[in-house]
Tab-separated table of C-alpha atoms in Angstrom:
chain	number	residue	atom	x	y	z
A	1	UNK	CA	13.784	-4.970	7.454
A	2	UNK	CA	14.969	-1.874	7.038
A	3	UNK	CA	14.221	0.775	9.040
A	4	UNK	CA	14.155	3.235	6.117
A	5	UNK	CA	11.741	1.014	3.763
A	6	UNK	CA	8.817	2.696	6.289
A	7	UNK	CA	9.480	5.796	4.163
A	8	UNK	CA	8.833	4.069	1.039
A	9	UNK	CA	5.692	2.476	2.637
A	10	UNK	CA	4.482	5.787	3.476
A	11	UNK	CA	5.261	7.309	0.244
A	12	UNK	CA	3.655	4.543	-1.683
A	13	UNK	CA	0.490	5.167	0.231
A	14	UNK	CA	0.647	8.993	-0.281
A	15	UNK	CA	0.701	8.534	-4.032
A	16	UNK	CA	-1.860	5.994	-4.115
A	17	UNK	CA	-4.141	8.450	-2.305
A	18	UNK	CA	-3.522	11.481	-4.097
A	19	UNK	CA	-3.875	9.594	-7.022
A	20	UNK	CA	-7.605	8.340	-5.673
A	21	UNK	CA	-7.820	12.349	-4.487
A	22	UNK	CA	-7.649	13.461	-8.234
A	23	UNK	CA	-9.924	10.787	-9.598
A	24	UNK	CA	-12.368	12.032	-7.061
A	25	UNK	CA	-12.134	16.169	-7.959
A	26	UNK	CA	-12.629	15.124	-11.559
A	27	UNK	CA	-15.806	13.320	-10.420
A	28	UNK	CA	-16.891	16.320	-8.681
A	29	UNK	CA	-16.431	18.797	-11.258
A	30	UNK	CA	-18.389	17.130	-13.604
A	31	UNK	CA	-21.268	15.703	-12.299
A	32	UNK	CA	-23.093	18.165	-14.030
A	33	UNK	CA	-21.686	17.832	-17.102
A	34	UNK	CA	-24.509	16.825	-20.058
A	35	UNK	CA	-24.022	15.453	-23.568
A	36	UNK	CA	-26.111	14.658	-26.272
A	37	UNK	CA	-25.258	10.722	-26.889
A	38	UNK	CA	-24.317	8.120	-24.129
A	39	UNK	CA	-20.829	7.576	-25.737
A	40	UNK	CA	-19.927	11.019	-24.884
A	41	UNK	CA	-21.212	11.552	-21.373
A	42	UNK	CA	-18.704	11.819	-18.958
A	43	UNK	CA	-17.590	8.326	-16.984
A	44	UNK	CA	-16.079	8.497	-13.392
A	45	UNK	CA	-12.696	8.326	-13.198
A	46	UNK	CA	-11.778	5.125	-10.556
A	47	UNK	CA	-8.361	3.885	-9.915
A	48	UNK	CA	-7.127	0.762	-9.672
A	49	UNK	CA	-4.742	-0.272	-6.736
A	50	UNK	CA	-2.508	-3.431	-5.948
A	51	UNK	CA	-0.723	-4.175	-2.778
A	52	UNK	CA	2.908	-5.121	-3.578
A	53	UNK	CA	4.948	-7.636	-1.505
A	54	UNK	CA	9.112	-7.109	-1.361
A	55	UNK	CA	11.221	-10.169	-0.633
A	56	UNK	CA	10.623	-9.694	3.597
A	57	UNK	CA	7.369	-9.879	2.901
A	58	UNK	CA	6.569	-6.006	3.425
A	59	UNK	CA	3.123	-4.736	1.670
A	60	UNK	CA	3.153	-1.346	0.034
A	61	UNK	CA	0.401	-0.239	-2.894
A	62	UNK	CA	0.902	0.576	-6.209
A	63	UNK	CA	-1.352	2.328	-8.131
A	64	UNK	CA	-1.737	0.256	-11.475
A	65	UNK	CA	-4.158	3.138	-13.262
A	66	UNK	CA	-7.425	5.144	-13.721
A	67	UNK	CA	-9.953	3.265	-15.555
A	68	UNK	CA	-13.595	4.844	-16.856
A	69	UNK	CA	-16.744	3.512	-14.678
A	70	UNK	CA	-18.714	1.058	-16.599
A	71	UNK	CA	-22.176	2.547	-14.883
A	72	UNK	CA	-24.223	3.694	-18.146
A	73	UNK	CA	-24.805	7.235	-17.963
A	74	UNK	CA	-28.497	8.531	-16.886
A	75	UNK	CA	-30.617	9.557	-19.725
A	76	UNK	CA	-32.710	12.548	-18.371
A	77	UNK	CA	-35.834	13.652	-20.833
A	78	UNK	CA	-35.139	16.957	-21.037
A	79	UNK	CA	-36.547	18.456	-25.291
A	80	UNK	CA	-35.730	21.889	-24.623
A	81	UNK	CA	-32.142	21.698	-23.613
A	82	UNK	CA	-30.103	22.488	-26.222
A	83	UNK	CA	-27.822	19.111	-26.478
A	84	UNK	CA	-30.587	16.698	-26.337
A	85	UNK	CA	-30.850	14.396	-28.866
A	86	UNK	CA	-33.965	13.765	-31.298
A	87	UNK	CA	-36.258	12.016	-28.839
A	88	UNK	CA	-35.139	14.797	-26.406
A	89	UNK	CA	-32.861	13.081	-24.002
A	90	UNK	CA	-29.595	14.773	-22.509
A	91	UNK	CA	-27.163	12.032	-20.797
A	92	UNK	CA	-25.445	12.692	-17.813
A	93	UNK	CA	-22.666	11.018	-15.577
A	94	UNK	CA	-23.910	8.335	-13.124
A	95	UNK	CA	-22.326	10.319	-10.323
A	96	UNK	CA	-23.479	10.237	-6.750
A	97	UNK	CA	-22.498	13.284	-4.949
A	98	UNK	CA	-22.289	11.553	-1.847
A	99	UNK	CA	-20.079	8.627	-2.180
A	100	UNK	CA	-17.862	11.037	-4.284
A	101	UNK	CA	-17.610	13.670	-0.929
A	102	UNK	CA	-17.042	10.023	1.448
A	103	UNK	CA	-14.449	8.953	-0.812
A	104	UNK	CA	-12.760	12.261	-0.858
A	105	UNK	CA	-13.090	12.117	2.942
A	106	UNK	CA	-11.494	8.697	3.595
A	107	UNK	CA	-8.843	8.927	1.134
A	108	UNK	CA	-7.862	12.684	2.624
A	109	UNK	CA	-7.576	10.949	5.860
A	110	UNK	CA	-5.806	8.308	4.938
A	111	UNK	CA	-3.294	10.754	3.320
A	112	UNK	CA	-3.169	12.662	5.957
A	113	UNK	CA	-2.043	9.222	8.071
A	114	UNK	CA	0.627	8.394	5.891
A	115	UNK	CA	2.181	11.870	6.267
A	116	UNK	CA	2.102	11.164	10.329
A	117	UNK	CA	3.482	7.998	10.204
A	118	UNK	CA	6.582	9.509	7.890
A	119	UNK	CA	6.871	12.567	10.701
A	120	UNK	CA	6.605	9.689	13.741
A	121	UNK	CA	9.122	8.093	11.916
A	122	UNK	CA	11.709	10.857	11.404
A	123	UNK	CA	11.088	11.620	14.955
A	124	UNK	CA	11.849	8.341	16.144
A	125	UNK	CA	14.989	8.255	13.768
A	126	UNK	CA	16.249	11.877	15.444
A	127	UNK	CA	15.775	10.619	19.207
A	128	UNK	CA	17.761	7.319	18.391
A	129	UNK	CA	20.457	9.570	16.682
A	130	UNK	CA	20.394	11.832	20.106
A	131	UNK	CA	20.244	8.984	22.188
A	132	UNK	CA	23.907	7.826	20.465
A	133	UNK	CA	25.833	11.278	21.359
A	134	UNK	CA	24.774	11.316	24.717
């Protein structure tokens, strides 16, 4: 294997996860989004990943796409609001806050460990390029 292809490894990761970032901050920002008919309440945004095998045998992820949830949205009764519908429900995105925030979290961190492993990597690279002039 080469020991470039860690770069790509690393790289396929980081895109992956700032793909799964962005689903997840257009989850957030409209959890409190309303509508006035099921079909156009807001859906969460999920993507869809697939681990990829090269010839070696090396695993890296690609992301294949963000797809709509397919949890129905919550009707809430709510007459007075000013989108509800004639029995006087407004229908809002089947969000939960918190597994929105520990998805944020995890994938963050898992960014964040892809950009190390590039840096250790580099570093490594530079010593064994040092190590040759001396």
């Amino acid at each position: 294997m080469s020991s470039l292809r860690i770069f790509d490894i690393a790289a396929s990761a980081m895109s992956a996860q700032n793909t799964r970032l962005n689903a997840t901050a257009s989850n957030l920002a409209n959890v409190d989004s309303v509508a006035a008919s099921p079909e156009q309440a807001y859906r969460a945004r999920v993507p869809l990943f697939q681990t990829v095998m090269d010839a070696a045998g090396v695993a890296g992820v690609r992301t294949d796409g963000v797809v709509d949830s397919q949890k129905p949205p919550e009707a809430r009764y709510e007459p007075g609001h000013p989108m509800a519908d004639a029995e006087g429900y407004i229908y809002a995105p089947a969000i939960n806050t918190v597994e929105e925030m520990a998805n944020m979290i995890s994938a963050s961190r898992s960014y964040q460990n892809a950009v190390d492993v590039m840096s250790t990597s580099r570093d490594l690279m530079l010593a064994t390029l040092q190590i040759g002039r001396s």
